[in-house]
Short mmCIF file of C-alpha atoms in Angstrom, two decimals:
data_model
loop_
_atom_site.label_atom_id
_atom_site.label_comp_id
_atom_site.label_asym_id
_atom_site.label_seq_id
_atom_site.Cartn_x
_atom_site.Cartn_y
_atom_site.Cartn_z
CA MET A 1 0.00 0.00 0.00
CA VAL A 2 1.60 3.27 -1.09
CA ALA A 3 0.98 6.48 0.80
CA PRO A 4 -1.12 9.23 -0.77
CA ILE A 5 0.57 12.40 -1.87
CA GLU A 6 -0.36 15.68 -0.19
CA PHE A 7 -1.53 18.68 -2.19
CA HIS A 8 -1.49 21.87 -0.10
CA PHE A 9 -2.89 25.04 -1.61
CA ASP A 10 -4.70 28.31 -1.01
CA PHE A 11 -7.88 29.03 -2.97
CA SER A 12 -6.52 32.47 -3.86
CA SER A 13 -3.39 31.07 -5.54
CA PRO A 14 -3.31 31.09 -9.36
CA TYR A 15 -0.42 28.62 -9.35
CA GLY A 16 -2.45 26.36 -7.07
CA TYR A 17 -5.34 26.69 -9.52
CA LEU A 18 -3.08 25.66 -12.41
CA ALA A 19 -1.78 22.70 -10.42
CA SER A 20 -5.35 21.65 -9.59
CA TYR A 21 -5.84 20.57 -13.18
CA ARG A 22 -2.85 18.22 -13.09
CA ILE A 23 -2.15 16.81 -9.66
CA ASP A 24 -4.72 13.99 -9.71
CA ALA A 25 -3.56 12.68 -13.09
CA ILE A 26 0.08 12.78 -12.00
CA ALA A 27 -0.75 10.69 -8.94
CA GLU A 28 -3.10 8.31 -10.77
CA ALA A 29 -0.39 7.50 -13.33
CA VAL A 30 1.55 5.80 -10.55
CA GLY A 31 -1.45 4.42 -8.66
CA ARG A 32 -1.41 7.03 -5.91
CA GLU A 33 -4.17 8.95 -4.22
CA VAL A 34 -4.03 12.71 -3.57
CA ILE A 35 -5.06 14.29 -0.29
CA TRP A 36 -6.25 17.84 -0.99
CA ARG A 37 -5.41 20.27 1.81
CA PRO A 38 -6.40 23.94 1.48
CA TYR A 39 -4.88 26.29 4.02
CA LEU A 40 -4.51 30.03 4.59
CA LEU A 41 -1.41 31.26 2.81
CA GLY A 42 -1.69 34.62 4.59
CA ALA A 43 -0.82 32.89 7.86
CA ALA A 44 2.24 31.35 6.21
CA PHE A 45 3.23 34.78 4.91
CA LYS A 46 3.31 36.00 8.51
CA ALA A 47 5.68 33.16 9.35
CA THR A 48 7.96 33.77 6.35
CA GLY A 49 7.80 37.57 6.24
CA GLN A 50 6.25 37.50 2.79
CA SER A 51 3.27 39.25 1.21
CA PRO A 52 1.13 38.27 -1.78
CA LEU A 53 3.52 37.88 -4.72
CA VAL A 54 1.38 39.87 -7.14
CA SER A 55 1.50 42.92 -4.83
CA GLN A 56 5.30 43.04 -4.65
CA PRO A 57 7.39 45.55 -6.63
CA LEU A 58 8.92 44.04 -9.80
CA ARG A 59 7.98 40.51 -8.74
CA GLY A 60 4.28 41.32 -8.98
CA SER A 61 4.17 42.29 -12.63
CA TYR A 62 6.50 39.45 -13.56
CA SER A 63 4.40 36.91 -11.71
CA LEU A 64 1.15 38.02 -13.38
CA ARG A 65 2.87 37.60 -16.74
CA ASP A 66 4.27 34.24 -15.73
CA MET A 67 0.89 33.03 -14.47
CA GLU A 68 -0.73 33.93 -17.79
CA ARG A 69 2.09 32.35 -19.76
CA SER A 70 1.87 29.19 -17.63
CA ALA A 71 -1.89 29.01 -18.20
CA ARG A 72 -1.46 29.40 -21.97
CA LYS A 73 1.11 26.62 -21.95
CA LEU A 74 -1.29 24.32 -20.10
CA GLN A 75 -4.12 25.52 -22.35
CA VAL A 76 -6.38 26.37 -19.46
CA PRO A 77 -8.26 29.65 -18.94
CA LEU A 78 -6.96 32.19 -16.45
CA VAL A 79 -8.61 35.40 -15.35
CA PHE A 80 -8.02 37.35 -12.17
CA PRO A 81 -11.20 37.87 -10.18
CA ASP A 82 -12.18 41.19 -8.65
CA GLY A 83 -10.64 41.43 -5.21
CA PHE A 84 -7.73 39.14 -6.10
CA PRO A 85 -5.81 38.13 -4.01
CA MET A 86 -8.90 37.38 -1.96
CA PRO A 87 -9.52 35.92 1.53
CA THR A 88 -10.35 32.24 1.39
CA GLN A 89 -11.66 31.39 4.84
CA ALA A 90 -15.18 30.62 3.57
CA ALA A 91 -13.87 28.39 0.78
CA GLY A 92 -11.52 26.53 3.13
CA ARG A 93 -14.21 25.98 5.73
CA ALA A 94 -16.72 24.68 3.20
CA PHE A 95 -14.06 22.31 1.93
CA TYR A 96 -13.22 20.83 5.34
CA TRP A 97 -16.86 20.54 6.35
CA LEU A 98 -17.49 18.46 3.24
CA ASP A 99 -14.18 16.60 3.43
CA ALA A 100 -15.20 15.08 6.76
CA ARG A 101 -18.28 13.62 5.05
CA ASP A 102 -17.19 12.89 1.48
CA PRO A 103 -13.55 13.56 0.49
CA ARG A 104 -14.23 12.88 -3.18
CA LYS A 105 -17.03 15.43 -3.26
CA ALA A 106 -14.84 17.89 -1.33
CA ARG A 107 -12.26 17.60 -4.08
CA ASP A 108 -14.98 18.35 -6.63
CA LEU A 109 -15.89 21.42 -4.60
CA ALA A 110 -12.26 22.54 -4.49
CA LYS A 111 -11.98 22.26 -8.26
CA ALA A 112 -15.30 24.07 -8.72
CA LEU A 113 -14.20 26.90 -6.42
CA TYR A 114 -10.87 27.26 -8.22
CA ARG A 115 -12.59 27.39 -11.59
CA ALA A 116 -15.22 29.84 -10.35
CA ALA A 117 -12.39 32.14 -9.29
CA PHE A 118 -9.79 31.78 -12.03
CA ALA A 119 -11.74 30.54 -15.05
CA GLN A 120 -14.96 32.50 -14.46
CA GLY A 121 -13.50 35.47 -12.58
CA ARG A 122 -15.83 35.26 -9.59
CA ASN A 123 -14.64 36.62 -6.25
CA ILE A 124 -15.01 33.55 -4.03
CA ALA A 125 -14.29 35.45 -0.80
CA PRO A 126 -17.95 35.95 0.27
CA ARG A 127 -19.61 32.94 1.82
CA ASP A 128 -22.61 33.52 -0.43
CA VAL A 129 -20.48 32.92 -3.49
CA VAL A 130 -18.95 29.80 -1.94
CA ALA A 131 -22.45 28.53 -1.25
CA ASP A 132 -23.50 29.34 -4.84
CA VAL A 133 -20.61 27.33 -6.22
CA ALA A 134 -21.39 24.46 -3.84
CA ALA A 135 -25.03 24.50 -4.99
CA GLU A 136 -23.88 24.34 -8.60
CA ILE A 137 -22.29 20.95 -7.92
CA GLY A 138 -25.38 19.67 -6.13
CA LEU A 139 -24.79 20.58 -2.51
CA ASP A 140 -27.41 22.17 -0.27
CA ARG A 141 -26.78 25.91 -0.28
CA ASP A 142 -28.15 26.58 3.21
CA GLU A 143 -26.30 23.66 4.70
CA VAL A 144 -23.06 25.08 3.32
CA LEU A 145 -23.80 28.56 4.67
CA THR A 146 -24.42 27.10 8.11
CA ALA A 147 -21.27 24.99 7.94
CA ILE A 148 -19.12 28.03 7.12
CA GLU A 149 -20.20 29.66 10.40
CA THR A 150 -19.87 26.55 12.56
CA PRO A 151 -17.15 26.97 15.23
CA ALA A 152 -15.79 23.43 14.83
CA VAL A 153 -15.42 23.95 11.09
CA LYS A 154 -13.67 27.29 11.59
CA GLU A 155 -11.38 25.60 14.07
CA LYS A 156 -10.59 22.81 11.60
CA LEU A 157 -9.29 25.27 8.99
CA ARG A 158 -7.22 27.06 11.65
CA THR A 159 -5.74 23.77 12.84
CA GLU A 160 -4.95 22.62 9.32
CA THR A 161 -3.25 25.93 8.59
CA GLU A 162 -1.19 25.90 11.78
CA SER A 163 -0.25 22.29 11.27
CA ALA A 164 0.84 22.92 7.67
CA ILE A 165 3.06 25.84 8.69
CA ALA A 166 4.50 23.84 11.60
CA ARG A 167 5.52 21.22 9.04
CA GLY A 168 7.35 23.80 6.93
CA ILE A 169 4.66 24.39 4.30
CA PHE A 170 4.71 28.01 3.14
CA GLY A 171 3.58 28.22 -0.50
CA SER A 172 0.87 27.21 -2.93
CA PRO A 173 0.86 24.68 -4.42
CA PHE A 174 3.02 22.69 -2.04
CA VAL A 175 3.17 18.96 -2.68
CA ILE A 176 4.63 16.33 -0.37
CA VAL A 177 5.62 12.93 -1.72
CA ASP A 178 6.80 10.42 0.88
CA GLY A 179 8.12 13.25 3.03
CA GLU A 180 9.78 15.09 0.13
CA PRO A 181 8.49 18.67 -0.29
CA PHE A 182 7.94 20.33 -3.69
CA TRP A 183 6.91 23.98 -3.87
CA GLY A 184 5.32 25.45 -6.95
CA ASN A 185 3.30 24.56 -10.00
CA ASP A 186 6.66 24.52 -11.78
CA ARG A 187 7.76 21.56 -9.64
CA LEU A 188 5.00 19.22 -10.83
CA GLU A 189 7.24 17.70 -13.49
CA GLU A 190 9.71 16.91 -10.72
CA VAL A 191 6.88 15.47 -8.63
CA ARG A 192 6.04 13.20 -11.56
CA ASP A 193 9.67 12.17 -12.04
CA TRP A 194 10.09 11.59 -8.31
CA LEU A 195 6.99 9.40 -8.18
CA LYS A 196 8.15 7.35 -11.14
CA SER A 197 11.76 6.96 -10.10
CA GLY A 198 11.52 6.93 -6.32
CA GLY A 199 13.75 9.97 -6.11
CA TRP A 200 17.32 10.93 -6.87
CA MET B 1 20.23 37.64 -37.69
CA VAL B 2 18.59 36.57 -34.44
CA ALA B 3 19.14 38.52 -31.24
CA PRO B 4 21.20 37.01 -28.44
CA ILE B 5 19.49 35.91 -25.27
CA GLU B 6 20.34 37.63 -22.00
CA PHE B 7 21.49 35.68 -18.97
CA HIS B 8 21.36 37.81 -15.81
CA PHE B 9 22.73 36.34 -12.59
CA ASP B 10 24.48 37.02 -9.29
CA PHE B 11 27.67 35.13 -8.49
CA SER B 12 26.25 34.25 -5.06
CA SER B 13 23.19 32.50 -6.51
CA PRO B 14 23.18 28.68 -6.44
CA TYR B 15 20.33 28.61 -8.97
CA GLY B 16 22.36 30.90 -11.22
CA TYR B 17 25.28 28.49 -10.81
CA LEU B 18 23.11 25.56 -11.84
CA ALA B 19 21.82 27.50 -14.86
CA SER B 20 25.39 28.40 -15.85
CA TYR B 21 25.96 24.78 -16.88
CA ARG B 22 23.01 24.80 -19.28
CA ILE B 23 22.27 28.19 -20.73
CA ASP B 24 24.88 28.17 -23.51
CA ALA B 25 23.81 24.76 -24.81
CA ILE B 26 20.15 25.79 -24.79
CA ALA B 27 20.96 28.84 -26.91
CA GLU B 28 23.38 27.02 -29.20
CA ALA B 29 20.74 24.41 -30.03
CA VAL B 30 18.78 27.14 -31.80
CA GLY B 31 21.76 29.06 -33.13
CA ARG B 32 21.63 31.83 -30.56
CA GLU B 33 24.33 33.59 -28.61
CA VAL B 34 24.13 34.28 -24.88
CA ILE B 35 25.05 37.60 -23.30
CA TRP B 36 26.19 36.96 -19.73
CA ARG B 37 25.26 39.78 -17.34
CA PRO B 38 26.19 39.50 -13.67
CA TYR B 39 24.59 42.03 -11.36
CA LEU B 40 24.15 42.62 -7.64
CA LEU B 41 21.06 40.80 -6.44
CA GLY B 42 21.24 42.63 -3.09
CA ALA B 43 20.35 45.86 -4.88
CA ALA B 44 17.35 44.13 -6.46
CA PHE B 45 16.32 42.85 -3.01
CA LYS B 46 16.15 46.48 -1.84
CA ALA B 47 13.80 47.24 -4.73
CA THR B 48 11.59 44.21 -4.13
CA GLY B 49 11.66 44.14 -0.32
CA GLN B 50 13.28 40.71 -0.34
CA SER B 51 16.25 39.21 1.48
CA PRO B 52 18.46 36.25 0.57
CA LEU B 53 16.16 33.26 0.17
CA VAL B 54 18.30 30.91 2.22
CA SER B 55 18.06 33.24 5.25
CA GLN B 56 14.27 33.34 5.29
CA PRO B 57 12.16 31.36 7.80
CA LEU B 58 10.72 28.14 6.30
CA ARG B 59 11.70 29.19 2.76
CA GLY B 60 15.39 29.01 3.63
CA SER B 61 15.55 25.38 4.65
CA TYR B 62 13.28 24.38 1.78
CA SER B 63 15.41 26.24 -0.75
CA LEU B 64 18.66 24.64 0.44
CA ARG B 65 17.01 21.25 0.04
CA ASP B 66 15.64 22.21 -3.37
CA MET B 67 19.03 23.50 -4.53
CA GLU B 68 20.69 20.23 -3.55
CA ARG B 69 17.94 18.19 -5.18
CA SER B 70 18.17 20.29 -8.35
CA ALA B 71 21.94 19.78 -8.46
CA ARG B 72 21.57 16.02 -8.04
CA LYS B 73 19.06 15.96 -10.86
CA LEU B 74 21.46 17.84 -13.14
CA GLN B 75 24.31 15.65 -11.87
CA VAL B 76 26.51 18.59 -11.00
CA PRO B 77 28.31 19.17 -7.69
CA LEU B 78 26.91 21.68 -5.21
CA VAL B 79 28.51 22.83 -1.98
CA PHE B 80 27.82 26.02 -0.07
CA PRO B 81 30.96 28.08 0.48
CA ASP B 82 31.87 29.66 3.80
CA GLY B 83 30.25 33.06 3.96
CA PHE B 84 27.39 32.10 1.64
CA PRO B 85 25.46 34.13 0.59
CA MET B 86 28.52 36.24 -0.15
CA PRO B 87 29.11 39.73 -1.62
CA THR B 88 30.01 39.55 -5.29
CA GLN B 89 31.27 43.03 -6.15
CA ALA B 90 34.81 41.82 -6.85
CA ALA B 91 33.60 38.99 -9.07
CA GLY B 92 31.24 41.26 -11.00
CA ARG B 93 33.90 43.91 -11.52
CA ALA B 94 36.47 41.41 -12.77
CA PHE B 95 33.86 40.07 -15.16
CA TYR B 96 32.98 43.45 -16.69
CA TRP B 97 36.61 44.52 -16.93
CA LEU B 98 37.34 41.40 -18.97
CA ASP B 99 34.05 41.51 -20.88
CA ALA B 100 35.03 44.86 -22.43
CA ARG B 101 38.17 43.18 -23.81
CA ASP B 102 37.16 39.59 -24.52
CA PRO B 103 33.53 38.54 -23.90
CA ARG B 104 34.28 34.87 -24.51
CA LYS B 105 37.04 34.86 -21.92
CA ALA B 106 34.77 36.79 -19.53
CA ARG B 107 32.26 33.99 -19.82
CA ASP B 108 35.00 31.48 -19.01
CA LEU B 109 35.82 33.56 -15.95
CA ALA B 110 32.18 33.62 -14.89
CA LYS B 111 31.98 29.84 -15.12
CA ALA B 112 35.27 29.46 -13.26
CA LEU B 113 34.07 31.77 -10.47
CA TYR B 114 30.78 29.93 -10.15
CA ARG B 115 32.55 26.58 -9.95
CA ALA B 116 35.13 27.89 -7.49
CA ALA B 117 32.22 28.92 -5.25
CA PHE B 118 29.69 26.13 -5.60
CA ALA B 119 31.71 23.14 -6.80
CA GLN B 120 34.89 23.80 -4.79
CA GLY B 121 33.34 25.67 -1.86
CA ARG B 122 35.63 28.72 -2.06
CA ASN B 123 34.36 32.05 -0.76
CA ILE B 124 34.74 34.24 -3.84
CA ALA B 125 33.93 37.48 -1.99
CA PRO B 126 37.55 38.62 -1.42
CA ARG B 127 39.25 40.17 -4.43
CA ASP B 128 42.28 37.98 -3.79
CA VAL B 129 40.20 34.87 -4.39
CA VAL B 130 38.69 36.35 -7.55
CA ALA B 131 42.22 37.11 -8.77
CA ASP B 132 43.31 33.55 -7.90
CA VAL B 133 40.49 32.10 -9.95
CA ALA B 134 41.27 34.45 -12.83
CA ALA B 135 44.92 33.39 -12.71
CA GLU B 136 43.84 29.74 -12.85
CA ILE B 137 42.29 30.36 -16.27
CA GLY B 138 45.36 32.19 -17.53
CA LEU B 139 44.69 35.83 -16.66
CA ASP B 140 47.24 38.11 -15.05
CA ARG B 141 46.56 38.15 -11.33
CA ASP B 142 47.87 41.65 -10.67
CA GLU B 143 46.02 43.08 -13.63
CA VAL B 144 42.76 41.65 -12.26
CA LEU B 145 43.45 43.04 -8.78
CA THR B 146 44.02 46.48 -10.26
CA ALA B 147 40.91 46.26 -12.43
CA ILE B 148 38.74 45.41 -9.41
CA GLU B 149 39.72 48.72 -7.79
CA THR B 150 39.41 50.85 -10.93
CA PRO B 151 36.63 53.48 -10.59
CA ALA B 152 35.34 53.02 -14.15
CA VAL B 153 35.03 49.27 -13.59
CA LYS B 154 33.21 49.77 -10.29
CA GLU B 155 30.90 52.19 -12.04
CA LYS B 156 30.21 49.69 -14.83
CA LEU B 157 28.92 47.07 -12.35
CA ARG B 158 26.78 49.71 -10.63
CA THR B 159 25.33 50.85 -13.96
CA GLU B 160 24.62 47.29 -15.09
CA THR B 161 22.89 46.57 -11.79
CA GLU B 162 20.77 49.72 -11.89
CA SER B 163 19.89 49.16 -15.51
CA ALA B 164 18.86 45.55 -14.86
CA ILE B 165 16.58 46.55 -11.98
CA ALA B 166 15.12 49.41 -14.04
CA ARG B 167 14.19 46.81 -16.66
CA GLY B 168 12.36 44.68 -14.08
CA ILE B 169 15.07 42.11 -13.43
CA PHE B 170 15.00 40.98 -9.80
CA GLY B 171 16.17 37.37 -9.53
CA SER B 172 18.95 34.98 -10.47
CA PRO B 173 19.04 33.47 -12.97
CA PHE B 174 16.86 35.79 -15.02
CA VAL B 175 16.78 35.11 -18.76
CA ILE B 176 15.33 37.38 -21.43
CA VAL B 177 14.43 35.97 -24.84
CA ASP B 178 13.25 38.52 -27.39
CA GLY B 179 11.84 40.69 -24.60
CA GLU B 180 10.20 37.78 -22.77
CA PRO B 181 11.43 37.39 -19.16
CA PHE B 182 12.02 34.03 -17.46
CA TRP B 183 12.97 33.91 -13.80
CA GLY B 184 14.61 30.87 -12.27
CA ASN B 185 16.69 27.85 -13.08
CA ASP B 186 13.37 26.00 -13.16
CA ARG B 187 12.28 28.09 -16.15
CA LEU B 188 15.10 26.93 -18.43
CA GLU B 189 12.93 24.22 -19.97
CA GLU B 190 10.43 26.95 -20.84
CA VAL B 191 13.25 29.07 -22.26
CA ARG B 192 14.19 26.12 -24.47
CA ASP B 193 10.58 25.57 -25.56
CA TRP B 194 10.10 29.28 -26.19
CA LEU B 195 13.24 29.46 -28.33
CA LYS B 196 12.18 26.44 -30.35
CA SER B 197 8.54 27.42 -30.83
CA GLY B 198 8.74 31.22 -30.90
CA GLY B 199 6.43 31.42 -27.90
CA TRP B 200 2.86 30.57 -26.98
#
């Protein structure tokens, strides 16, 4: 029995969005599962002294260009929603609420939220929008709205975020394969090679 | 006549060192020349609000691991010299002094300095060490020592650094192909694809 690979991401991360199209196929090709783990990148930024990349001098304009170029290469749509980079507490909470019940459906929700944001340009910060997206994949809108405000669900996202940072996770996407960390959409080829070869 | 590609780097950058093994072959494969352009990454850090990656919480330990993993993948040696990350004024000045006389030899010097630092573990900050390395590839040691202290040569490195930052260059390696910027050793595959395909 091989261990699943871990896919850590923030719902506001364009590079995480790009990776979301590819990570499952990369794992499936070698018979692995993927555990999807959203967390709050802003909390990691506090730990690393960083700020959102797109807001930084010089690096910001380059990264927007690189994100668009990366999307064109992968032939996937990419737009930047109003409010980007946006808070993702509501999205993360909805994910973990559902993940405790149906991990496969939670993954579908994660993909739907990413596409709502970066393919459709919707600001997924408000809980209403998260609930809309959830309803679009067949979930109960009111149930999702309630879940987002449930203390235990809020606590779960906080715990996941703190635990990720404590383990040295600081970016999005951030993939862990058998204890080996890979940061960035541009490391997915290495993730694939590592999975196939067992490392180097 | 196709334009040369630009290879911007800092002599203290392990990712620049790794790229230094590959950039010429990538350009040659499509009949291009490479213009090597060292600059002072510390000045770019002031513009971007960054600090040396390896000194940053969480990101530092990850990046050291990633540098070593990247070197193993490329099957090139990588050691971190005493004093790393080290000042590279002397190295940059020696480069530009020689570049004005013999660009091909200046490139040889750049490669020799990078290997002295990251293959042999020598701290190339002191001008004496830069002069030693220059002498090892056949240059006159005293002439190099004099050049490093020449005001016009100092000014040249300053100007190159300011000009690079003014053009939006902020990392190492940083490659420009027909106006298109690529940041990072991990973008060299994209540089190769871009050169072959003319972009996407």
